[in-house]
PDB file of C-alpha atoms in Angstrom:
ATOM      1  CA  MET A 113     289.195 338.950 165.398  1.00 37.00           C
ATOM      2  CA  ASN A 114     286.409 341.510 165.713  1.00 38.00           C
ATOM      3  CA  GLU A 115     282.913 340.394 166.693  1.00 37.00           C
ATOM      4  CA  THR A 116     281.364 341.050 163.259  1.00 37.00           C
ATOM      5  CA  LEU A 117     283.993 338.961 161.487  1.00 32.00           C
ATOM      6  CA  ALA A 118     283.717 336.207 164.080  1.00 35.00           C
ATOM      7  CA  GLU A 119     279.977 336.001 163.448  1.00 37.00           C
ATOM      8  CA  SER A 120     280.556 335.773 159.688  1.00 35.00           C
ATOM      9  CA  VAL A 121     282.791 332.695 159.961  1.00 36.00           C
ATOM     10  CA  ARG A 122     280.955 330.969 162.802  1.00 41.00           C
ATOM     11  CA  PRO A 123     279.292 327.818 161.401  1.00 44.00           C
ATOM     12  CA  ALA A 124     275.529 328.039 161.055  1.00 43.00           C
ATOM     13  CA  ALA A 125     275.511 324.624 162.735  1.00 41.00           C
ATOM     14  CA  THR A 126     275.693 326.490 166.068  1.00 47.00           C
ATOM     15  CA  THR A 127     271.898 326.790 165.691  1.00 72.00           C
ATOM     16  CA  LEU A 128     271.889 323.019 166.276  1.00 87.00           C
ATOM     17  CA  SER A 129     273.367 323.501 169.739  1.00 90.00           C
ATOM     18  CA  GLY A 130     272.948 320.414 171.896  1.00 93.00           C
ATOM     19  CA  LEU A 131     272.530 318.041 168.955  1.00 94.00           C
ATOM     20  CA  ARG A 132     274.179 314.660 169.581  1.00 97.00           C
ATOM     21  CA  PHE A 133     276.205 313.213 166.723  1.00 98.00           C
ATOM     22  CA  SER A 134     278.570 310.395 165.900  1.00 98.00           C
ATOM     23  CA  LYS A 135     281.432 310.172 163.410  1.00 98.00           C
ATOM     24  CA  GLY A 136     281.881 306.940 161.491  1.00 98.00           C
ATOM     25  CA  HIS A 137     283.510 305.545 158.372  1.00 98.00           C
ATOM     26  CA  GLY A 138     283.523 302.608 156.002  1.00 98.00           C
ATOM     27  CA  THR A 139     286.989 302.030 154.485  1.00 98.00           C
ATOM     28  CA  GLY A 140     287.774 305.705 155.013  1.00 97.00           C
ATOM     29  CA  ASN A 141     284.555 307.060 153.502  1.00 97.00           C
ATOM     30  CA  ASP A 142     283.475 309.129 156.533  1.00 98.00           C
ATOM     31  CA  PHE A 143     280.188 310.538 157.753  1.00 98.00           C
ATOM     32  CA  VAL A 144     278.581 312.662 160.439  1.00 98.00           C
ATOM     33  CA  LEU A 145     275.610 310.693 161.825  1.00 98.00           C
ATOM     34  CA  VAL A 146     272.572 312.051 163.649  1.00 98.00           C
ATOM     35  CA  ALA A 147     269.778 310.038 165.270  1.00 98.00           C
ATOM     36  CA  ASP A 148     266.378 311.671 164.832  1.00 97.00           C
ATOM     37  CA  PRO A 149     263.761 309.160 166.044  1.00 98.00           C
ATOM     38  CA  GLU A 150     261.111 311.890 166.449  1.00 97.00           C
ATOM     39  CA  GLY A 151     261.852 313.605 163.126  1.00 96.00           C
ATOM     40  CA  VAL A 152     262.445 316.976 164.789  1.00 94.00           C
ATOM     41  CA  HIS A 153     265.877 317.923 163.415  1.00 93.00           C
ATOM     42  CA  SER A 154     265.701 319.924 160.212  1.00 89.00           C
ATOM     43  CA  ILE A 155     269.311 320.240 159.074  1.00 95.00           C
ATOM     44  CA  SER A 156     269.692 322.527 156.073  1.00 96.00           C
ATOM     45  CA  ALA A 157     272.035 321.985 153.143  1.00 97.00           C
ATOM     46  CA  GLU A 158     274.152 324.907 154.393  1.00 96.00           C
ATOM     47  CA  GLN A 159     274.406 323.402 157.875  1.00 97.00           C
ATOM     48  CA  VAL A 160     275.357 320.011 156.425  1.00 97.00           C
ATOM     49  CA  ALA A 161     278.156 321.636 154.410  1.00 97.00           C
ATOM     50  CA  GLN A 162     279.454 323.426 157.498  1.00 95.00           C
ATOM     51  CA  LEU A 163     279.264 320.344 159.722  1.00 97.00           C
ATOM     52  CA  CYS A 164     281.156 318.361 157.063  1.00 97.00           C
ATOM     53  CA  ASP A 165     283.823 321.049 156.650  1.00 97.00           C
ATOM     54  CA  ARG A 166     287.149 319.462 157.617  1.00 96.00           C
ATOM     55  CA  HIS A 167     288.641 322.686 158.961  1.00 96.00           C
ATOM     56  CA  ARG A 168     285.756 324.463 160.685  1.00 94.00           C
ATOM     57  CA  GLY A 169     283.312 321.615 161.284  1.00 95.00           C
ATOM     58  CA  ILE A 170     283.324 317.974 162.346  1.00 96.00           C
ATOM     59  CA  GLY A 171     284.471 316.843 158.912  1.00 97.00           C
ATOM     60  CA  GLY A 172     282.986 314.195 156.647  1.00 97.00           C
ATOM     61  CA  ASP A 173     282.165 313.134 153.119  1.00 96.00           C
ATOM     62  CA  GLY A 174     278.495 313.454 154.009  1.00 97.00           C
ATOM     63  CA  LEU A 175     275.854 313.586 156.727  1.00 98.00           C
ATOM     64  CA  ILE A 176     273.415 310.782 157.508  1.00 98.00           C
ATOM     65  CA  ARG A 177     270.253 311.393 159.518  1.00 98.00           C
ATOM     66  CA  ALA A 178     268.529 308.289 160.928  1.00 98.00           C
ATOM     67  CA  VAL A 179     264.802 309.030 160.829  1.00 98.00           C
ATOM     68  CA  PRO A 180     261.754 306.714 160.917  1.00 98.00           C
ATOM     69  CA  SER A 181     260.467 306.106 157.383  1.00 98.00           C
ATOM     70  CA  ARG A 182     256.931 307.009 158.444  1.00 98.00           C
ATOM     71  CA  LEU A 183     258.027 310.617 159.062  1.00 98.00           C
ATOM     72  CA  LEU A 184     259.212 311.299 155.477  1.00 96.00           C
ATOM     73  CA  ASP A 185     257.228 311.341 152.233  1.00 96.00           C
ATOM     74  CA  GLU A 186     259.866 309.147 150.565  1.00 95.00           C
ATOM     75  CA  GLY A 187     259.816 306.805 153.540  1.00 97.00           C
ATOM     76  CA  ARG A 188     256.021 306.458 153.558  1.00 97.00           C
ATOM     77  CA  GLN A 189     256.121 305.493 149.877  1.00 96.00           C
ATOM     78  CA  ILE A 190     258.652 302.785 150.688  1.00 97.00           C
ATOM     79  CA  LEU A 191     256.627 301.528 153.669  1.00 97.00           C
ATOM     80  CA  SER A 192     253.574 301.041 151.464  1.00 96.00           C
ATOM     81  CA  GLU A 193     255.399 298.177 149.734  1.00 95.00           C
ATOM     82  CA  ASN A 194     258.072 297.303 152.312  1.00 96.00           C
ATOM     83  CA  PRO A 195     256.595 297.587 155.825  1.00 97.00           C
ATOM     84  CA  ASP A 196     259.817 296.234 157.384  1.00 97.00           C
ATOM     85  CA  ALA A 197     261.801 299.323 156.299  1.00 98.00           C
ATOM     86  CA  GLU A 198     261.300 301.085 159.642  1.00 98.00           C
ATOM     87  CA  TRP A 199     264.350 303.358 159.325  1.00 98.00           C
ATOM     88  CA  PHE A 200     265.220 305.747 156.508  1.00 98.00           C
ATOM     89  CA  MET A 201     268.774 306.805 155.639  1.00 98.00           C
ATOM     90  CA  ASP A 202     268.430 310.539 154.966  1.00 97.00           C
ATOM     91  CA  TYR A 203     271.758 311.207 153.255  1.00 97.00           C
ATOM     92  CA  ARG A 204     273.369 314.397 151.976  1.00 96.00           C
ATOM     93  CA  ASN A 205     276.761 314.826 150.326  1.00 94.00           C
ATOM     94  CA  GLY A 206     279.401 316.926 152.040  1.00 95.00           C
ATOM     95  CA  ASP A 207     278.323 320.017 150.088  1.00 96.00           C
ATOM     96  CA  GLY A 208     274.765 319.651 151.387  1.00 96.00           C
ATOM     97  CA  SER A 209     273.245 318.284 148.181  1.00 95.00           C
ATOM     98  CA  LEU A 210     270.856 315.347 148.407  1.00 93.00           C
ATOM     99  CA  SER A 211     272.146 311.972 147.237  1.00 90.00           C
ATOM    100  CA  GLU A 212     270.219 308.857 146.313  1.00 88.00           C
ATOM    101  CA  MET A 213     272.512 306.346 147.964  1.00 88.00           C
ATOM    102  CA  CYS A 214     275.929 305.629 149.451  1.00 93.00           C
ATOM    103  CA  GLY A 215     277.139 302.042 149.688  1.00 92.00           C
ATOM    104  CA  ASN A 216     279.686 302.644 152.431  1.00 96.00           C
ATOM    105  CA  GLY A 217     277.206 304.939 154.147  1.00 96.00           C
ATOM    106  CA  VAL A 218     274.574 302.191 154.332  1.00 96.00           C
ATOM    107  CA  ARG A 219     276.923 299.951 156.313  1.00 97.00           C
ATOM    108  CA  VAL A 220     277.900 302.788 158.658  1.00 98.00           C
ATOM    109  CA  PHE A 221     274.234 303.763 159.010  1.00 98.00           C
ATOM    110  CA  VAL A 222     273.249 300.284 160.188  1.00 98.00           C
ATOM    111  CA  HIS A 223     276.250 300.109 162.514  1.00 98.00           C
ATOM    112  CA  PHE A 224     275.119 303.459 163.961  1.00 98.00           C
ATOM    113  CA  LEU A 225     271.547 302.196 164.487  1.00 98.00           C
ATOM    114  CA  LEU A 226     272.932 299.275 166.492  1.00 98.00           C
ATOM    115  CA  ALA A 227     275.289 301.472 168.514  1.00 98.00           C
ATOM    116  CA  GLU A 228     272.413 303.825 169.376  1.00 98.00           C
ATOM    117  CA  GLY A 229     270.120 300.964 170.409  1.00 98.00           C
ATOM    118  CA  LEU A 230     267.662 301.856 167.644  1.00 98.00           C
ATOM    119  CA  ALA A 231     267.798 298.416 166.029  1.00 98.00           C
ATOM    120  CA  GLU A 232     269.017 294.891 166.734  1.00 97.00           C
ATOM    121  CA  LEU A 233     270.863 292.715 164.273  1.00 97.00           C
ATOM    122  CA  PRO A 234     272.501 289.426 165.310  1.00 96.00           C
ATOM    123  CA  ALA A 235     275.335 287.919 163.257  1.00 96.00           C
ATOM    124  CA  GLY A 236     273.833 286.442 160.120  1.00 97.00           C
ATOM    125  CA  GLY A 237     270.625 288.436 160.556  1.00 97.00           C
ATOM    126  CA  SER A 238     269.256 290.977 158.074  1.00 98.00           C
ATOM    127  CA  LEU A 239     267.786 294.458 158.364  1.00 98.00           C
ATOM    128  CA  THR A 240     265.740 296.355 155.769  1.00 97.00           C
ATOM    129  CA  ILE A 241     266.085 300.133 155.458  1.00 97.00           C
ATOM    130  CA  GLY A 242     264.775 302.838 153.157  1.00 97.00           C
ATOM    131  CA  THR A 243     266.933 305.137 151.033  1.00 95.00           C
ATOM    132  CA  ARG A 244     266.298 307.549 148.170  1.00 94.00           C
ATOM    133  CA  GLY A 245     267.853 304.844 145.992  1.00 90.00           C
ATOM    134  CA  GLY A 246     265.211 302.318 147.091  1.00 92.00           C
ATOM    135  CA  VAL A 247     264.984 299.644 149.771  1.00 93.00           C
ATOM    136  CA  LYS A 248     268.256 298.035 150.882  1.00 94.00           C
ATOM    137  CA  THR A 249     268.709 294.804 152.827  1.00 96.00           C
ATOM    138  CA  ILE A 250     271.807 294.513 155.024  1.00 98.00           C
ATOM    139  CA  VAL A 251     273.223 291.294 156.508  1.00 98.00           C
ATOM    140  CA  ARG A 252     275.576 291.359 159.488  1.00 98.00           C
ATOM    141  CA  THR A 253     278.683 289.308 158.698  1.00 97.00           C
ATOM    142  CA  GLY A 254     281.595 288.181 160.842  1.00 91.00           C
ATOM    143  CA  ASP A 255     283.699 291.238 160.041  1.00 92.00           C
ATOM    144  CA  GLY A 256     281.218 293.862 158.889  1.00 97.00           C
ATOM    145  CA  TYR A 257     278.102 294.092 156.773  1.00 98.00           C
ATOM    146  CA  ALA A 258     276.958 292.935 153.340  1.00 98.00           C
ATOM    147  CA  VAL A 259     274.414 295.070 151.501  1.00 97.00           C
ATOM    148  CA  ASP A 260     272.131 294.027 148.667  1.00 96.00           C
ATOM    149  CA  MET A 261     272.599 297.141 146.551  1.00 94.00           C
ATOM    150  CA  GLY A 262     269.823 296.104 144.199  1.00 92.00           C
ATOM    151  CA  PRO A 263     270.020 295.918 140.417  1.00 94.00           C
ATOM    152  CA  TRP A 264     272.534 297.776 138.300  1.00 96.00           C
ATOM    153  CA  GLU A 265     271.901 299.213 134.860  1.00 96.00           C
ATOM    154  CA  PHE A 266     273.710 301.066 132.115  1.00 97.00           C
ATOM    155  CA  ILE A 267     272.760 304.746 131.952  1.00 96.00           C
ATOM    156  CA  PHE A 268     273.214 304.809 128.156  1.00 95.00           C
ATOM    157  CA  PRO A 269     272.404 301.160 127.273  1.00 93.00           C
ATOM    158  CA  GLU A 270     272.637 301.452 123.498  1.00 91.00           C
ATOM    159  CA  ALA A 271     276.101 303.009 123.684  1.00 91.00           C
ATOM    160  CA  ALA A 272     277.179 300.508 126.369  1.00 88.00           C
ATOM    161  CA  ALA A 273     276.816 297.734 123.796  1.00 84.00           C
ATOM    162  CA  ARG A 274     279.768 299.399 122.029  1.00 87.00           C
ATOM    163  CA  ALA A 275     281.780 299.185 125.305  1.00 90.00           C
ATOM    164  CA  MET A 276     281.935 302.960 125.925  1.00 95.00           C
ATOM    165  CA  ASP A 277     279.459 305.827 126.047  1.00 96.00           C
ATOM    166  CA  SER A 278     281.437 308.928 127.037  1.00 97.00           C
ATOM    167  CA  LEU A 279     284.846 310.570 127.237  1.00 97.00           C
ATOM    168  CA  VAL A 280     286.457 311.710 130.490  1.00 98.00           C
ATOM    169  CA  SER A 281     289.142 314.375 130.858  1.00 98.00           C
ATOM    170  CA  ALA A 282     291.052 314.758 134.106  1.00 98.00           C
ATOM    171  CA  ASP A 283     294.077 316.680 135.291  1.00 97.00           C
ATOM    172  CA  GLY A 284     297.096 314.412 134.934  1.00 96.00           C
ATOM    173  CA  LEU A 285     295.760 312.422 131.967  1.00 96.00           C
ATOM    174  CA  GLU A 286     297.221 313.556 128.657  1.00 93.00           C
ATOM    175  CA  VAL A 287     294.164 312.733 126.550  1.00 96.00           C
ATOM    176  CA  PRO A 288     290.455 312.100 127.247  1.00 97.00           C
ATOM    177  CA  ARG A 289     289.678 308.465 128.070  1.00 98.00           C
ATOM    178  CA  PRO A 290     286.678 306.366 127.049  1.00 97.00           C
ATOM    179  CA  ALA A 291     284.257 305.506 129.842  1.00 98.00           C
ATOM    180  CA  LEU A 292     281.130 303.549 130.681  1.00 98.00           C
ATOM    181  CA  SER A 293     278.206 304.995 132.657  1.00 97.00           C
ATOM    182  CA  VAL A 294     276.553 302.771 135.274  1.00 97.00           C
ATOM    183  CA  SER A 295     273.642 303.433 137.629  1.00 96.00           C
ATOM    184  CA  MET A 296     273.660 301.884 141.087  1.00 94.00           C
ATOM    185  CA  GLY A 297     270.680 304.003 142.106  1.00 88.00           C
ATOM    186  CA  ASN A 298     273.088 306.921 141.687  1.00 91.00           C
ATOM    187  CA  PRO A 299     275.168 307.747 138.597  1.00 95.00           C
ATOM    188  CA  HIS A 300     278.748 306.602 137.936  1.00 97.00           C
ATOM    189  CA  THR A 301     281.188 306.961 135.058  1.00 98.00           C
ATOM    190  CA  VAL A 302     283.971 304.348 135.002  1.00 98.00           C
ATOM    191  CA  VAL A 303     287.333 304.855 133.285  1.00 98.00           C
ATOM    192  CA  ALA A 304     289.834 302.004 132.864  1.00 98.00           C
ATOM    193  CA  LEU A 305     293.527 302.893 133.112  1.00 98.00           C
ATOM    194  CA  ALA A 306     296.401 300.654 132.076  1.00 96.00           C
ATOM    195  CA  GLU A 307     298.908 301.270 134.863  1.00 97.00           C
ATOM    196  CA  LEU A 308     298.922 302.013 138.577  1.00 98.00           C
ATOM    197  CA  SER A 309     301.268 304.917 137.818  1.00 97.00           C
ATOM    198  CA  GLU A 310     298.526 306.514 135.703  1.00 97.00           C
ATOM    199  CA  LEU A 311     296.097 306.081 138.574  1.00 98.00           C
ATOM    200  CA  ARG A 312     298.577 307.632 141.012  1.00 97.00           C
ATOM    201  CA  ASP A 313     299.286 310.616 138.767  1.00 97.00           C
ATOM    202  CA  THR A 314     295.646 311.448 138.009  1.00 97.00           C
ATOM    203  CA  ARG A 315     294.801 314.555 140.024  1.00 97.00           C
ATOM    204  CA  LEU A 316     291.299 314.679 141.452  1.00 97.00           C
ATOM    205  CA  PHE A 317     291.372 318.058 143.209  1.00 92.00           C
ATOM    206  CA  THR A 318     288.810 319.226 140.642  1.00 94.00           C
ATOM    207  CA  ALA A 319     285.952 317.304 139.075  1.00 96.00           C
ATOM    208  CA  PRO A 320     286.796 315.410 135.887  1.00 98.00           C
ATOM    209  CA  HIS A 321     284.952 316.545 132.763  1.00 98.00           C
ATOM    210  CA  VAL A 322     282.515 313.950 131.409  1.00 98.00           C
ATOM    211  CA  ASP A 323     281.026 314.225 127.898  1.00 97.00           C
ATOM    212  CA  PRO A 324     278.163 313.451 127.746  1.00 95.00           C
ATOM    213  CA  ALA A 325     277.420 313.536 131.466  1.00 93.00           C
ATOM    214  CA  PRO A 326     274.340 311.928 133.067  1.00 92.00           C
ATOM    215  CA  ALA A 327     271.525 314.412 133.664  1.00 90.00           C
ATOM    216  CA  ASN A 328     272.164 314.908 137.391  1.00 89.00           C
ATOM    217  CA  GLY A 329     275.967 314.804 137.287  1.00 94.00           C
ATOM    218  CA  THR A 330     278.076 311.775 138.052  1.00 96.00           C
ATOM    219  CA  ASN A 331     280.686 310.156 140.271  1.00 97.00           C
ATOM    220  CA  VAL A 332     283.832 309.266 138.316  1.00 98.00           C
ATOM    221  CA  GLU A 333     285.862 306.110 139.019  1.00 98.00           C
ATOM    222  CA  PHE A 334     289.371 305.519 137.647  1.00 98.00           C
ATOM    223  CA  VAL A 335     290.160 301.808 137.721  1.00 98.00           C
ATOM    224  CA  VAL A 336     293.225 299.650 137.044  1.00 98.00           C
ATOM    225  CA  PRO A 337     292.584 295.915 136.537  1.00 98.00           C
ATOM    226  CA  ALA A 338     295.009 293.564 138.294  1.00 98.00           C
ATOM    227  CA  GLU A 339     297.433 291.423 136.321  1.00 96.00           C
ATOM    228  CA  PRO A 340     296.236 288.711 136.178  1.00 97.00           C
ATOM    229  CA  LEU A 341     292.697 290.042 136.497  1.00 98.00           C
ATOM    230  CA  VAL A 342     291.317 286.884 138.100  1.00 98.00           C
ATOM    231  CA  HIS A 343     292.883 284.765 140.839  1.00 97.00           C
ATOM    232  CA  ASP A 344     291.100 281.803 142.431  1.00 97.00           C
ATOM    233  CA  GLY A 345     287.835 282.883 140.833  1.00 97.00           C
ATOM    234  CA  VAL A 346     287.949 286.454 142.193  1.00 98.00           C
ATOM    235  CA  GLY A 347     288.616 289.523 140.065  1.00 98.00           C
ATOM    236  CA  THR A 348     290.693 292.354 141.508  1.00 98.00           C
ATOM    237  CA  VAL A 349     290.844 296.039 140.603  1.00 98.00           C
ATOM    238  CA  THR A 350     292.346 299.156 142.191  1.00 98.00           C
ATOM    239  CA  MET A 351     290.246 302.330 142.180  1.00 98.00           C
ATOM    240  CA  ARG A 352     290.216 306.032 142.960  1.00 98.00           C
ATOM    241  CA  VAL A 353     287.053 308.121 142.803  1.00 98.00           C
ATOM    242  CA  HIS A 354     285.879 311.702 142.542  1.00 98.00           C
ATOM    243  CA  GLU A 355     282.437 311.842 144.164  1.00 95.00           C
ATOM    244  CA  ARG A 356     279.797 314.237 142.929  1.00 93.00           C
ATOM    245  CA  GLY A 357     279.363 317.040 145.457  1.00 88.00           C
ATOM    246  CA  VAL A 358     282.316 315.889 147.601  1.00 91.00           C
ATOM    247  CA  GLY A 359     285.591 315.534 145.699  1.00 94.00           C
ATOM    248  CA  GLU A 360     288.026 312.660 146.003  1.00 97.00           C
ATOM    249  CA  THR A 361     287.124 310.254 148.802  1.00 95.00           C
ATOM    250  CA  GLN A 362     288.982 307.364 150.403  1.00 97.00           C
ATOM    251  CA  SER A 363     286.295 304.948 149.226  1.00 97.00           C
ATOM    252  CA  CYS A 364     282.940 304.822 147.435  1.00 96.00           C
ATOM    253  CA  GLY A 365     280.740 301.752 147.842  1.00 96.00           C
ATOM    254  CA  THR A 366     278.402 302.345 144.919  1.00 94.00           C
ATOM    255  CA  GLY A 367     281.478 303.351 142.904  1.00 97.00           C
ATOM    256  CA  ALA A 368     283.174 300.046 143.711  1.00 98.00           C
ATOM    257  CA  CYS A 369     280.061 298.238 142.481  1.00 98.00           C
ATOM    258  CA  ALA A 370     279.958 300.321 139.303  1.00 98.00           C
ATOM    259  CA  ALA A 371     283.669 299.679 138.702  1.00 98.00           C
ATOM    260  CA  ALA A 372     283.116 295.930 138.992  1.00 98.00           C
ATOM    261  CA  VAL A 373     280.139 296.163 136.612  1.00 98.00           C
ATOM    262  CA  ALA A 374     282.217 297.977 133.984  1.00 98.00           C
ATOM    263  CA  ILE A 375     285.369 295.834 134.224  1.00 98.00           C
ATOM    264  CA  ARG A 376     283.269 292.643 134.178  1.00 98.00           C
ATOM    265  CA  HIS A 377     281.452 293.930 131.090  1.00 97.00           C
ATOM    266  CA  TRP A 378     284.717 294.753 129.351  1.00 97.00           C
ATOM    267  CA  ALA A 379     286.265 291.400 130.335  1.00 96.00           C
ATOM    268  CA  GLY A 380     283.497 289.565 128.496  1.00 94.00           C
ATOM    269  CA  GLN A 381     282.198 286.040 128.774  1.00 92.00           C
ATOM    270  CA  GLY A 382     283.701 284.048 131.613  1.00 94.00           C
ATOM    271  CA  ALA A 383     284.373 287.066 133.860  1.00 97.00           C
ATOM    272  CA  PRO A 384     283.813 286.195 137.532  1.00 98.00           C
ATOM    273  CA  ASP A 385     280.887 287.188 139.740  1.00 98.00           C
ATOM    274  CA  ALA A 386     283.103 287.893 142.780  1.00 98.00           C
ATOM    275  CA  TRP A 387     285.372 290.953 142.932  1.00 98.00           C
ATOM    276  CA  GLN A 388     287.809 292.601 145.303  1.00 98.00           C
ATOM    277  CA  VAL A 389     288.044 296.385 144.930  1.00 98.00           C
ATOM    278  CA  LYS A 390     291.061 298.094 146.464  1.00 98.00           C
ATOM    279  CA  VAL A 391     290.506 301.744 147.402  1.00 98.00           C
ATOM    280  CA  PRO A 392     292.758 304.184 149.288  1.00 98.00           C
ATOM    281  CA  GLY A 393     290.836 303.467 152.503  1.00 97.00           C
ATOM    282  CA  GLY A 394     290.937 299.667 152.339  1.00 97.00           C
ATOM    283  CA  VAL A 395     289.235 296.823 150.476  1.00 98.00           C
ATOM    284  CA  VAL A 396     285.574 296.087 149.767  1.00 98.00           C
ATOM    285  CA  GLY A 397     283.966 293.038 148.221  1.00 98.00           C
ATOM    286  CA  VAL A 398     281.510 293.046 145.322  1.00 98.00           C
ATOM    287  CA  LYS A 399     279.433 290.044 144.299  1.00 98.00           C
ATOM    288  CA  PHE A 400     276.850 289.579 141.534  1.00 98.00           C
ATOM    289  CA  PHE A 401     273.835 287.305 142.045  1.00 97.00           C
ATOM    290  CA  THR A 402     270.497 286.646 140.360  1.00 96.00           C
ATOM    291  CA  VAL A 403     267.193 287.130 142.164  1.00 93.00           C
ATOM    292  CA  ALA A 404     263.737 285.743 141.432  1.00 91.00           C
ATOM    293  CA  GLY A 405     262.616 286.952 138.032  1.00 90.00           C
ATOM    294  CA  GLY A 406     266.123 286.808 136.604  1.00 92.00           C
ATOM    295  CA  ARG A 407     267.287 290.332 137.511  1.00 94.00           C
ATOM    296  CA  GLU A 408     270.930 290.627 138.529  1.00 97.00           C
ATOM    297  CA  HIS A 409     271.715 292.359 141.837  1.00 97.00           C
ATOM    298  CA  VAL A 410     275.014 293.501 143.351  1.00 97.00           C
ATOM    299  CA  GLU A 411     276.161 292.824 146.910  1.00 98.00           C
ATOM    300  CA  LEU A 412     278.679 295.130 148.592  1.00 98.00           C
ATOM    301  CA  SER A 413     280.541 293.960 151.685  1.00 98.00           C
ATOM    302  CA  GLY A 414     283.006 295.607 154.022  1.00 98.00           C
ATOM    303  CA  PRO A 415     283.627 297.007 157.505  1.00 98.00           C
ATOM    304  CA  ALA A 416     281.973 299.881 159.363  1.00 98.00           C
ATOM    305  CA  THR A 417     283.382 301.791 162.321  1.00 98.00           C
ATOM    306  CA  ILE A 418     282.131 304.451 164.748  1.00 98.00           C
ATOM    307  CA  VAL A 419     285.135 306.509 165.821  1.00 98.00           C
ATOM    308  CA  ALA A 420     283.633 309.255 168.001  1.00 97.00           C
ATOM    309  CA  THR A 421     280.481 310.658 169.535  1.00 98.00           C
ATOM    310  CA  GLY A 422     279.776 314.144 170.822  1.00 97.00           C
ATOM    311  CA  THR A 423     277.380 317.050 171.249  1.00 96.00           C
ATOM    312  CA  LEU A 424     277.371 320.280 169.279  1.00 94.00           C
ATOM    313  CA  SER A 425     278.141 323.283 171.468  1.00 88.00           C
TER     314      SER A 425
END
């Protein structure tokens, strides 16, 4: 390869030479993680995309920078009302675009803070962090972390009362399917399928078409309810997801929450508050609970793992 061509394909991330990073995942949803306690690392969207490239970079569904909240405008706004939110989860999708939140990413982020010695969290203890999707509180459990994802809401509430608000077309589905749009701080469109074979045959190499789509795009979840749906008071669904700005991922935490919201809504009165969501990368738990003032929140629980650390050359 000649020198000019070599320069053209060399990742721009080489300008971050010497930067320490970790690689982690939550049920297969994987991330490049960078600790930036002094707020000195400005990582561009292009560099994020190249670091997350699975062939020429480290590889990941996104990049998470751990930065003190006081060093970001968004973080300072959060600190004004939540002074305990010392750390901010600065998250970008794998294509470099900013994202409000990532449920699996939050768990991995906290696990990373502990591994780096930037925070302490005993079993049963809680930690408050800032995100672009608001303040999140994380509890350390026996086998992972549980995150209060905050309140959910329908993106098109009037249409949601009719049980669907959009149509979704995807490669592998013969006809467009009705869907329900749910916000978990970031946008989701949930499609129910009847059979696991339909879920298997749906091809998510390209983004599904959503009509109408939320203003800033959307993540699309395809979900098959278990038969029976509820066992011992817990509902079970199986899910695949195409994430906005990423493509199909092994798991999506906010997507699992949105899927549980939609299936619970469709199931009607008597549907459970506890759910098990099976994704290609494993299983996460979703639980609904009411906070002071009567607003309903969603808790997401599951594992988090750091698989490697290194330094960019």
